[in-house]
Structures are given as structure tokens and as C-alpha cells.
Coordinates of C-alpha atoms and ligand atoms in Angstrom, one line a residue:
M77 CA 72.5 164.7 95.2
A78 CA 74.3 161.6 96.4
D79 CA 72.1 159.5 94.0
L80 CA 72.9 161.8 91.2
T81 CA 76.7 161.6 91.6
E82 CA 76.3 157.9 91.9
A83 CA 74.4 157.6 88.7
S84 CA 76.8 159.7 86.7
A85 CA 79.8 158.0 88.3
V86 CA 78.8 154.5 87.3
P87 CA 78.7 155.0 83.5
A88 CA 81.9 157.1 83.5
L89 CA 83.8 154.5 85.5
A90 CA 82.3 151.6 83.5
V91 CA 83.5 153.2 80.3
T92 CA 87.0 153.7 81.7
A93 CA 86.9 150.1 82.8
A94 CA 85.7 148.9 79.4
V95 CA 88.4 150.9 77.6
G96 CA 91.0 149.5 80.0
A97 CA 89.8 146.0 79.4
V98 CA 90.0 146.4 75.6
V99 CA 93.5 147.8 75.8
L100 CA 94.5 145.0 78.1
L101 CA 93.0 142.5 75.7
L102 CA 94.9 144.0 72.8
V103 CA 98.2 144.0 74.7
L104 CA 97.5 140.4 75.6
L105 CA 96.6 139.4 72.1
C106 CA 99.7 141.2 70.8
S107 CA 102.0 139.3 73.2
V108 CA 100.2 136.1 72.4
W109 CA 100.6 136.8 68.7
K110 CA 104.3 137.6 69.2
K111 CA 104.7 134.4 71.1
D112 CA 102.9 132.5 68.4
T113 CA 105.1 133.9 65.7
K114 CA 108.2 132.9 67.8
D115 CA 107.2 129.3 68.7
Q116 CA 105.0 128.6 65.7
K117 CA 103.9 125.1 66.6
E118 CA 102.9 125.5 70.2
D119 CA 99.6 124.2 71.3
S120 CA 97.2 127.2 71.3
G121 CA 94.9 125.4 73.8
E122 CA 97.1 126.6 76.7
N123 CA 97.1 130.2 75.6
Q124 CA 93.3 130.1 75.3
V125 CA 93.0 128.9 78.9
S126 CA 95.3 131.6 80.2
K127 CA 93.4 134.2 78.3
V128 CA 90.1 133.0 79.8
K129 CA 91.7 133.0 83.2
T130 CA 93.2 136.5 83.2
E131 CA 90.0 138.2 82.0
P132 CA 87.7 137.4 85.0
V133 CA 90.5 138.3 87.4
K134 CA 90.9 141.8 85.8
Q135 CA 87.2 142.3 85.7
E136 CA 86.9 141.5 89.4
K137 CA 89.6 144.0 90.2
N138 CA 87.8 146.6 88.2
S139 CA 84.4 146.0 89.8
K140 CA 86.0 146.3 93.2
K141 CA 87.5 149.6 92.3
L142 CA 84.1 150.8 91.1
K143 CA 82.4 150.0 94.3
L144 CA 85.1 151.7 96.4
N145 CA 85.0 154.8 94.3
I146 CA 81.3 155.1 94.7
R147 CA 81.5 154.6 98.4
S148 CA 84.2 157.2 98.9
K149 CA 82.2 159.7 97.0
K150 CA 78.9 159.3 98.9
P151 CA 79.2 160.1 102.6
Q152 CA 79.4 163.9 103.1
Q153 CA 78.1 163.6 106.7
V154 CA 79.6 161.7 109.6
Q155 CA 78.3 158.2 109.9
V156 CA 79.3 157.2 113.3
T157 CA 79.5 153.4 113.6
H158 CA 80.7 152.0 116.9
P159 CA 79.6 148.9 118.8
W160 CA 78.6 151.0 121.8
L161 CA 76.4 153.3 119.7
A162 CA 72.7 152.5 120.3
S163 CA 71.3 155.1 117.9
T164 CA 71.5 158.5 116.4
L165 CA 68.6 160.9 116.7
K166 CA 68.1 162.9 113.5
G167 CA 65.5 165.6 112.8
N168 CA 67.2 168.9 113.4
S169 CA 68.3 171.1 110.5
S170 CA 70.9 173.0 112.4
A171 CA 73.1 172.6 115.5
V172 CA 71.7 171.0 118.6
L173 CA 72.8 173.2 121.6
G174 CA 71.3 171.7 124.7
I175 CA 69.9 168.4 126.0
D176 CA 68.2 167.1 129.2
F177 CA 66.7 163.9 130.4
S178 CA 63.4 164.0 132.3
P179 CA 63.8 163.0 136.0
N180 CA 61.6 159.9 135.4
G181 CA 64.0 158.8 132.7
K182 CA 61.3 158.5 130.0
Y183 CA 62.2 161.4 127.8
L184 CA 65.1 163.3 126.3
I185 CA 64.5 166.9 125.3
T186 CA 66.8 168.8 122.9
T187 CA 67.0 172.4 121.8
A188 CA 68.6 173.6 118.5
E189 CA 69.6 176.6 116.5
D190 CA 66.7 175.9 114.1
R191 CA 64.2 177.1 116.8
C192 CA 63.0 173.5 117.4
V193 CA 62.6 171.9 120.8
M194 CA 62.1 168.1 120.4
L195 CA 60.9 165.6 122.9
W196 CA 62.1 162.1 122.3
S197 CA 61.1 158.9 124.1
T198 CA 64.0 157.0 125.6
K199 CA 62.0 153.8 125.1
D200 CA 62.8 154.1 121.3
F201 CA 66.5 154.4 121.8
N202 CA 67.1 150.8 120.7
Q203 CA 64.8 151.1 117.7
K204 CA 65.7 152.3 114.2
E205 CA 62.9 154.9 114.0
H206 CA 62.7 157.7 116.6
K207 CA 59.5 159.6 116.9
F208 CA 59.5 163.1 118.5
I209 CA 57.2 165.9 119.5
K210 CA 58.3 169.2 118.2
G211 CA 57.8 172.7 119.7
I212 CA 58.9 175.9 118.0
V213 CA 60.5 178.8 119.8
E214 CA 59.0 181.9 118.2
L215 CA 61.4 184.6 116.9
D216 CA 64.3 183.1 118.9
H217 CA 65.9 179.8 119.8
G218 CA 66.8 178.0 123.0
T219 CA 70.4 177.5 123.9
Q220 CA 69.9 175.3 127.0
V221 CA 66.9 173.3 128.2
K222 CA 65.8 171.7 131.5
F223 CA 62.8 169.6 132.5
S224 CA 60.7 170.5 135.5
P225 CA 60.8 167.7 138.1
D226 CA 57.2 166.6 137.3
T227 CA 58.0 166.5 133.5
K228 CA 55.0 168.7 132.8
A229 CA 57.0 171.7 131.8
F230 CA 60.5 172.8 130.8
I231 CA 62.6 175.9 130.7
I232 CA 64.9 177.2 128.0
S233 CA 67.4 180.0 127.9
L234 CA 66.6 182.3 124.9
A235 CA 69.6 183.1 122.7
N236 CA 68.5 186.6 121.5
E237 CA 66.4 187.7 124.5
N238 CA 69.0 186.2 127.0
A239 CA 66.3 185.3 129.4
L240 CA 64.5 182.2 130.6
R241 CA 61.2 181.0 129.1
V242 CA 58.8 178.4 130.6
Y243 CA 57.0 176.0 128.3
R244 CA 54.2 173.6 129.2
I245 CA 53.9 170.1 127.9
G246 CA 50.3 169.1 127.2
K247 CA 48.9 165.6 127.6
K248 CA 47.3 163.4 125.0
D249 CA 44.3 161.2 125.9
D250 CA 46.6 158.2 126.6
G251 CA 48.7 160.3 129.0
S252 CA 51.6 160.7 126.7
P253 CA 53.1 164.2 126.1
G254 CA 51.2 166.4 123.7
N255 CA 51.3 170.0 122.6
I256 CA 54.2 172.2 123.6
T257 CA 53.0 175.7 124.5
S258 CA 54.9 178.7 125.8
A259 CA 53.8 179.9 129.3
F260 CA 55.8 182.9 130.4
D261 CA 59.2 184.6 130.3
F262 CA 61.4 185.5 133.3
P263 CA 62.5 189.1 133.5
K264 CA 65.7 189.9 131.7
V265 CA 68.4 190.2 134.4
H266 CA 71.6 188.8 133.1
Q267 CA 74.1 191.2 131.6
A268 CA 76.3 188.5 130.0
D269 CA 75.1 185.6 127.9
I270 CA 73.4 182.8 129.9
I271 CA 75.6 179.7 129.5
R272 CA 73.9 177.1 131.8
I273 CA 70.6 176.7 133.5
G274 CA 69.1 174.3 136.1
I275 CA 66.0 173.3 138.0
A276 CA 66.2 171.8 141.5
S277 CA 64.7 168.3 141.7
N278 CA 62.7 169.4 144.8
G279 CA 61.0 172.0 142.6
K280 CA 62.0 174.9 144.9
Y281 CA 64.3 177.0 142.7
I282 CA 65.8 177.6 139.2
M283 CA 69.4 178.6 138.5
S284 CA 70.8 180.5 135.6
C285 CA 74.5 181.2 135.0
G286 CA 76.0 184.0 132.9
S287 CA 79.4 184.0 131.1
D288 CA 80.5 186.8 133.5
T289 CA 80.6 185.8 137.2
T290 CA 76.9 186.0 137.9
I291 CA 74.6 183.1 139.0
I292 CA 70.9 183.9 139.7
I293 CA 68.7 181.8 141.9
W294 CA 65.0 182.2 141.0
T295 CA 61.7 181.0 142.3
I296 CA 59.9 178.9 139.8
K297 CA 57.7 181.8 139.1
G298 CA 60.6 183.9 138.0
E299 CA 61.3 186.1 141.0
V300 CA 65.0 186.6 141.9
L301 CA 65.9 185.0 145.2
E302 CA 69.6 185.6 145.1
S303 CA 72.4 186.9 142.8
I304 CA 75.7 185.2 143.5
D305 CA 79.1 186.5 142.4
T306 CA 81.3 183.5 141.8
H307 CA 84.5 185.5 141.7
Q308 CA 85.9 183.1 139.1
M309 CA 86.8 185.8 136.5
N310 CA 84.5 184.2 134.0
N311 CA 82.1 181.3 134.6
S312 CA 82.6 178.3 132.3
F313 CA 80.1 175.9 133.8
A314 CA 77.4 175.7 136.4
C315 CA 74.7 173.2 137.4
V316 CA 72.2 172.3 140.1
S317 CA 73.1 168.9 141.7
P318 CA 70.7 166.1 140.9
C319 CA 69.7 165.9 144.6
G320 CA 68.6 169.6 144.4
R321 CA 70.6 170.8 147.3
F322 CA 73.6 172.4 145.7
V323 CA 74.4 174.9 143.0
A324 CA 78.0 174.8 141.8
S325 CA 80.2 176.7 139.4
S326 CA 83.6 176.7 137.7
G327 CA 85.4 179.2 135.6
F328 CA 88.8 180.7 134.9
T329 CA 90.1 180.0 138.5
P330 CA 91.3 176.5 139.3
D331 CA 88.5 175.5 141.7
V332 CA 84.9 174.4 141.7
K333 CA 82.7 176.3 144.1
V334 CA 79.6 174.6 145.7
W335 CA 76.8 176.4 147.5
E336 CA 73.9 175.1 149.4
V337 CA 70.5 176.7 148.7
C338 CA 68.6 176.7 152.0
F339 CA 64.9 177.0 152.7
N340 CA 63.1 177.5 156.0
K341 CA 60.9 174.8 157.5
N342 CA 57.8 176.8 156.4
G343 CA 59.2 176.6 152.8
S344 CA 60.3 180.2 152.4
Y345 CA 63.8 180.9 151.0
S346 CA 66.5 181.3 153.7
D347 CA 69.9 181.8 152.1
T348 CA 72.6 180.4 149.8
K349 CA 75.7 179.6 151.6
R350 CA 79.1 178.2 150.7
A351 CA 79.2 174.5 151.2
F352 CA 82.6 173.3 149.9
E353 CA 85.2 173.7 147.1
L354 CA 87.1 171.3 144.9
K355 CA 90.7 172.5 145.1
G356 CA 93.6 170.8 143.3
H357 CA 93.5 171.6 139.6
T358 CA 96.3 174.0 138.5
A359 CA 94.3 175.8 135.8
G360 CA 90.7 176.8 135.0
V361 CA 88.0 174.1 135.3
Y362 CA 86.0 173.6 132.1
S363 CA 83.3 171.5 133.5
F364 CA 82.3 169.2 136.4
S365 CA 79.5 166.7 137.3
F366 CA 77.7 165.2 140.3
N367 CA 76.5 161.7 140.8
N368 CA 72.9 161.2 141.8
D369 CA 73.2 161.8 145.6
S370 CA 76.2 164.3 145.4
S371 CA 78.5 161.9 147.2
R372 CA 80.9 162.0 144.2
M373 CA 82.0 164.6 141.7
A374 CA 84.2 164.7 138.7
S375 CA 85.9 167.7 137.2
V376 CA 87.9 168.4 134.0
S377 CA 90.5 171.2 133.7
K378 CA 92.6 173.1 131.3
D379 CA 95.6 171.6 133.2
G380 CA 95.1 168.4 131.1
T381 CA 93.5 166.2 133.9
W382 CA 90.2 165.0 135.2
K383 CA 89.7 164.4 138.9
Y384 CA 87.4 162.2 140.8
W385 CA 86.2 163.4 144.2
D386 CA 84.6 162.0 147.3
T387 CA 82.3 164.9 148.3
N388 CA 80.4 162.9 151.0
V389 CA 81.9 165.2 153.7
R390 CA 80.7 167.1 156.7
Y391 CA 81.2 170.5 155.2
E392 CA 79.4 172.2 158.0
M393 CA 82.4 171.1 160.1
N394 CA 84.8 172.5 157.5
Q395 CA 85.7 169.1 156.2
D396 CA 87.1 169.2 152.6
P397 CA 86.3 166.8 149.8
Y398 CA 88.8 164.0 149.2
L399 CA 90.6 163.7 145.9
L400 CA 90.2 160.0 144.9
H401 CA 92.3 160.1 141.8
T402 CA 93.5 162.1 138.8
G403 CA 93.4 160.9 135.2
N404 CA 95.0 162.4 132.1
I405 CA 93.1 163.6 129.1
S406 CA 94.5 163.8 125.5
Y407 CA 92.2 166.6 124.2
S408 CA 93.3 170.2 123.8
G409 CA 90.8 173.0 124.3
H410 CA 87.5 173.0 126.0
C411 CA 86.3 169.8 127.5
L412 CA 83.1 168.5 129.1
I413 CA 82.7 165.8 131.7
A414 CA 79.8 163.6 132.8
L415 CA 79.6 161.4 135.8
S416 CA 77.1 158.6 135.7
P417 CA 74.3 158.8 138.3
D418 CA 75.7 155.7 140.1
G419 CA 79.2 157.3 140.1
R420 CA 80.9 154.4 138.3
T421 CA 81.6 155.9 134.9
V422 CA 83.2 159.1 133.8
T423 CA 83.0 160.4 130.3
V424 CA 85.2 163.2 129.1
G425 CA 84.4 164.9 125.8
G426 CA 86.8 167.1 123.9
E427 CA 87.3 168.3 120.3
N428 CA 84.7 166.1 118.6
S429 CA 85.4 162.9 120.6
I430 CA 84.6 161.2 123.9
T431 CA 86.5 158.9 126.2
F432 CA 84.9 156.6 128.8
F433 CA 86.8 155.9 132.1
N434 CA 86.0 153.5 134.9
A435 CA 85.6 156.1 137.7
V436 CA 86.6 153.6 140.4
S437 CA 89.8 152.3 138.8
C438 CA 90.6 155.4 136.8
K439 CA 91.2 153.1 133.8
E440 CA 90.5 154.3 130.3
E441 CA 88.0 152.0 128.8
E442 CA 87.1 153.2 125.3
S443 CA 87.3 156.3 123.2
V444 CA 85.0 157.2 120.3
D445 CA 86.4 159.7 117.8
N446 CA 84.9 162.1 115.3
I447 CA 81.3 161.9 116.5
H448 CA 80.4 165.5 116.0
L449 CA 82.0 167.4 113.1
G450 CA 81.0 170.7 114.5
G451 CA 82.4 169.9 117.9
L452 CA 80.7 168.4 121.0
V453 CA 78.4 170.8 122.8
D454 CA 76.8 168.7 125.6
L455 CA 76.9 165.2 127.0
S456 CA 74.8 163.5 129.7
F457 CA 74.0 160.2 131.3
D458 CA 70.4 159.2 131.6
T459 CA 69.0 158.7 135.1
T460 CA 69.0 154.9 134.8
N461 CA 72.7 154.8 134.0
K462 CA 71.9 152.9 130.8
Y463 CA 72.9 155.5 128.2
L464 CA 75.3 158.4 127.6
V465 CA 74.0 161.0 125.1
T466 CA 76.2 163.4 123.2
A467 CA 75.1 166.4 121.1
G468 CA 76.8 168.6 118.5
D469 CA 76.2 169.5 114.9
R470 CA 72.7 168.4 113.9
Y471 CA 72.8 165.0 115.7
V472 CA 72.3 163.4 119.1
H473 CA 74.2 160.2 119.6
V474 CA 73.0 157.6 122.2
F475 CA 75.7 155.3 123.5
H476 CA 75.3 152.2 125.7
N477 CA 76.9 152.5 129.1
V478 CA 79.2 149.5 128.5
T479 CA 81.8 150.8 131.0
G480 CA 79.1 150.8 133.6
Y481 CA 78.3 147.1 133.1
Q482 CA 82.0 146.3 133.1
A483 CA 82.4 148.2 136.3
T484 CA 79.5 146.4 137.8
V485 CA 81.0 143.0 136.9
E486 CA 84.3 144.1 138.5
D487 CA 82.6 145.2 141.7
L488 CA 80.7 141.9 141.9
L489 CA 83.9 139.9 141.3
E490 CA 85.3 141.6 144.4
K491 CA 82.2 140.8 146.3
E492 CA 82.3 137.2 145.2
K493 CA 85.8 136.9 146.7
K494 CA 84.6 138.4 150.0
A495 CA 81.4 136.4 150.2
S496 CA 81.1 134.8 153.6
S497 CA 78.5 132.1 152.8
T498 CA 77.7 129.8 149.9
A499 CA 74.3 131.4 149.5
M500 CA 75.7 134.8 149.2
R501 CA 78.4 133.6 146.8
D502 CA 75.7 132.0 144.6
R503 CA 73.7 135.2 144.6
V504 CA 76.7 137.3 143.6
R505 CA 77.5 134.7 140.9
Q506 CA 74.0 135.0 139.5
Q507 CA 74.4 138.8 139.4
I508 CA 77.7 138.5 137.6
S509 CA 76.2 136.2 135.0
D510 CA 73.2 138.6 134.6
A511 CA 75.5 141.6 134.1
R512 CA 77.6 139.6 131.6
S513 CA 74.7 138.5 129.6
S514 CA 73.3 142.1 129.4
L515 CA 76.7 143.1 128.2
D516 CA 76.8 140.4 125.6
S517 CA 73.3 141.3 124.3
I518 CA 74.2 145.0 124.0
L519 CA 77.4 144.3 122.1
G520 CA 75.8 141.6 120.0
Q521 CA 72.8 143.7 119.3
S522 CA 74.5 146.9 118.4
N523 CA 77.1 145.1 116.3
G524 CA 74.2 143.7 114.3
H525 CA 72.7 147.1 114.1
V526 CA 75.9 148.6 112.7
N527 CA 76.4 145.7 110.2
N528 CA 72.9 146.1 108.9
K529 CA 73.6 149.6 107.8
Ligands
NAG761 C1 84.3 187.4 130.7 O1 83.1 188.0 131.0 C2 83.0 189.4 130.5 C3 81.7 190.0 131.0 O2 80.6 189.3 130.4 C4 83.2 189.4 129.0 O3 83.1 190.7 128.5 C5 84.5 188.8 128.6 O4 84.6 188.7 127.2 C6 84.6 187.4 129.2 N1 85.9 186.8 129.0 C7 86.1 185.6 128.5 C8 87.5 185.2 128.4 O5 85.1 184.9 128.2
NAG762 C1 59.1 181.4 157.5 O1 60.1 181.2 158.5 C2 61.0 182.3 158.6 C3 62.1 182.0 159.6 O2 61.9 180.7 160.2 C4 60.3 183.6 158.9 O3 61.3 184.7 158.9 C5 59.3 183.9 157.8 O4 58.6 185.0 158.1 C6 58.3 182.7 157.7 N1 57.5 182.9 156.5 C7 56.2 182.7 156.5 C8 55.5 183.0 155.2 O5 55.6 182.2 157.4
NAG763 C1 99.3 161.2 133.8 O1 100.5 161.8 133.3 C2 101.5 162.0 134.2 C3 102.7 162.8 133.6 O2 102.9 162.4 132.3 C4 102.0 160.7 134.8 O3 103.0 160.8 135.7 C5 100.8 160.0 135.4 O4 101.2 158.7 135.8 C6 99.6 159.9 134.4 N1 98.5 159.4 135.1 C7 97.7 158.4 134.7 C8 96.6 158.0 135.6 O5 97.9 157.8 133.6
NAG764 C1 71.5 156.7 143.2 O1 71.8 155.6 142.4 C2 72.0 154.4 143.1 C3 72.5 153.3 142.1 O2 71.9 153.4 140.9 C4 70.6 154.0 143.7 O3 70.8 152.8 144.4 C5 70.2 155.1 144.6 O4 68.9 154.9 145.1 C6 70.2 156.5 143.9 N1 70.0 157.5 144.9 C7 69.2 158.6 144.6 C8 69.2 159.6 145.7 O5 68.6 158.7 143.6
NAG765 C1 75.1 150.8 133.4 O1 73.9 150.1 133.3 C2 73.6 149.1 134.2 C3 72.3 148.5 133.8 O2 71.3 149.5 133.8 C4 73.7 149.5 135.6 O3 73.5 148.4 136.5 C5 75.0 150.2 135.9 O4 75.0 150.7 137.2 C6 75.2 151.2 134.8 N1 76.5 151.8 135.1 C7 76.8 153.1 134.9 C8 78.2 153.5 135.3 O5 76.1 153.9 134.6

């Protein structure tokens, strides 16, 4: 379609331009002729020169207009161009609803409304072409997706069935992922829509969270271990911490509740008990996120702020998490938050934009607007801290974690000041220069990438 409009637009505009040029020429000639009749014996050479001069100028203006018109007619879809953008994964024909990185960092899995589950290789993120392996969800579609710890399987929550389904990922001869086949369904237990799911990294349990106040803890075979009532009026978000120890939820009430899922020494399930809470927001909490060892958390609330917490506390002794700082957000409506595994970067997503903050200094680093026309549905850092991925509409955008590199440089500059020996200082200086050159190469590389488009 775009080509068609372009083809028809060119002649039409060219005709307009040509007519315009002829009219102009006539006007010009007219005035020249008038001038000539006034000062009869002027040298016509000068007039000729000026005529020659004006024409190319007009033509240049016209051709510029032409190009601009074509360009403004063409893009119907969002073309996100930002120096931090590493790539955009395309392939879905309708909205992407859920994303997850494999624990080994090698793959990203996405689930979409078009019934497709796609497995992408993170190795390709810097390339222009992105290959994927596709699985189809028969007679339904997945709303959320999570990898098993060994990356040999994944679970999805089914939209219509409102239950969990397990899929196996086959292996090709070279060891790379092959066929995606469905294995079995969990029993249908949730009354309200399942909004979030999780798998513990220790492989001991699975979590599913409904939009009412229910969270179910399951064995990996699909037996119910526990049903938790969050007492949060309506759940808005829940997850399993990356360390596998905790399940947490937020909702209409202004807190985040964190439970520890406990197992006996012989491996049998013991119980799920309250660990700690994040208290300090003044309205419902939309979303929250853990760093890789659960020593830090970040939360975002309807009260217009995000908060950064030190959760490395002895909760068994009733110690509460410490609030490290509070930042403001400019988005209205539902927001999502992601904390990088190393705890250095916070990204808040709202409306159809994202903002990166340095988690340690609370400083706003960068914001990228209008990335998903249909609104942002999910965002996540990869396990290596290198990328932040956002999903919405039909696309998945992969951003470089530039804030992370900058935060690393800042940390190192502090270390350099405190260095007690020359050897140590030299080592830190080397690290600073490494981080800076990585930064330069990312920014240089992706700038080139954008300009090439
Ligand atoms: C809260 O959950 C109940 C039970 O699922 C549901 O009927 C209700 O619409 C939800 N309210 C909101 C505001 O999401
Ligand atoms: C595991 O240990 C718990 C308590 O320590 C006990 O109640 C349970 O019966 C044991 N289970 C098995 C299968 O040994
Ligand atoms: C957030 O906004 C409040 C009120 O406008 C202001 O007092 C506070 O300094 C802001 N905080 C930051 C980190 O910008
Ligand atoms: C968490 O990330 C830090 C920094 O990247 C790393 O040093 C540490 O080993 C990670 N810890 C866990 C439990 O994965
Ligand atoms: C960003 O990536 C670099 C390189 O992988 C890593 O050292 C740094 O910790 C990351 N930072 C964040 C906040 O993810």
C-alpha cells in the first residue's frame, strides 16, 4: 500500500510542481517584459542571468517539498529510533502480551494474541535479522509466559481456559532449541483472570496470580500446594523473586506483600509465610521488581512515585525494609517498573513510554516516548544487565542498558577516589576506561544503526 501511494503521489505532485513552475516563469517573463518596456535600452544579459538563477532555486524548493510529502505519507506504524535502541523484534501479527528471558540469558520468549509463542536468541539482538522458533497455542492464546529454570520447558497462562499449560522445547542435533510441543494443562482453579505467573529458579514451585485476591502456589506437576489470599482488594501484580525464595504481590492497597515459600530438608513443601512488607506508598501499587538476590526492590504506585528499597533485612527478627529513596513519575494511569538484576537501574514504563533512572542516585537519565502505540504491556531486564526489553502492540523493543554502564562508571569513579594503593587505582582506572569504551561503542554502533535506516 505504501508503495502504491508513493507511486501515485509522485506524478500528482510533479504535475503541480510543473504547473507552478510554468506560472512562475510566466509571471517572471511578464515582469521582465514590463521592465523591458519601461527601460528599453537596458542590457538584457543581466536579466537572463537572473532568470537562470531563480529557476534552479525554485526547483530545489519544489523537490524538497516533494520528498517531505512522500515521507509524511508513508509511515503508518511507529518507527522507534533512539540511540539506545538495539533492535526491534517483529514477527507477530497482533499484540504481544508477555515476555520472559531464559535464566541462562540465551533466549527471550514472547507470547501474543495471534496464538504464537516465539523463541528469540539474545545473541542476535545486535543484528538486523532476528530468527525465531515459533509454537502455536491451539484454540487459545497465552497471556503470560515463563521459562523453566533449565530452559527445556515453559509455562503459559491460557486466555480463554484461564489455566496454566506446560510446553516442552525440543532439541536440534546441534543442541539448539527445536520443536515446541504442548505437554499438559494444570487444573482450572482460578475464579478471576490470571494476570501474572512465575516459576521459582530452584524448580520447586510455580505461582499464578488472579485479578481477585488469590495467589496459587503449585508443584511443577500442577498440584496445588497453597492458596494465598492477599487481602489487597484486587491484585495488580505478582512475581516470584529471581532467587526463588519469595512470592510477592501488590494491588489496590498501598503496600507490597512478600511471602517466603518454605520447603523441608527432605524437599517436601512446608508452608508459605509472611516475610516482610513494603510500606510507604499512599495509594495502590501498580507493580514492583526485585534485583537478582532480593536485596533490593523497586515499586511504582498510583501516588505518582516510585520507591527504591533495601530489602536485605532480618525479617525473621521483624526488621522492616529500608526506604532508600523516592522518585517522581510523570505518567498518569497504570505503570510498570523493572529493576536491573544488579540493582543499578530502574525503568518505569507508563502510557506508551519508558524512563530510565539511576537507582543509586535516583537521577532521571533518559526517557523514550511513543514506543508502543497500543500501550506498554511488559518490560524486563535480561539476566546479564545488558538489555531492557519492552513489549506492546505487535513489537518487542530491545534497549541497551546505557544507564547501567553510566552507573558503573560513577561507582568506579568513587572507588578511584578511595583507592588506597597505586596498583588498586590503576586497576580501577582500567575498569573505568573499559566501561567508557563499551559505552562509546554502544552509542556509536546504534547511532549508525539508526542512521542506516
Ligand atoms: C476485583 O476483582 C473482582 C473479582 O475478580 C472483580 O469482579 C472486580 O471487577 C475487580 N475489580 C477491579 C477494580 O479490578
Ligand atoms: C519430610 O519432612 C517433614 C517434616 O520434616 C515430614 O513431616 C514429612 O513427612 C517428610 N516427608 C517425607 C516424604 O519424608
Ligand atoms: C518529587 O516531587 C515533590 C513534590 O513536587 C518534590 O518535593 C520532590 O523534591 C520531588 N522529588 C524528586 C526526587 O524530584
Ligand atoms: C547478582 O548480580 C551481581 C552483579 O551482576 C553478581 O555479582 C551476583 O553474582 C549476582 N547474584 C546472583 C545470586 O545471581
Ligand atoms: C549494564 O551492562 C554492563 C555490562 O554488561 C554491566 O556491567 C552493568 O552492570 C549493567 N548495568 C545495569 C544497571 O544493568
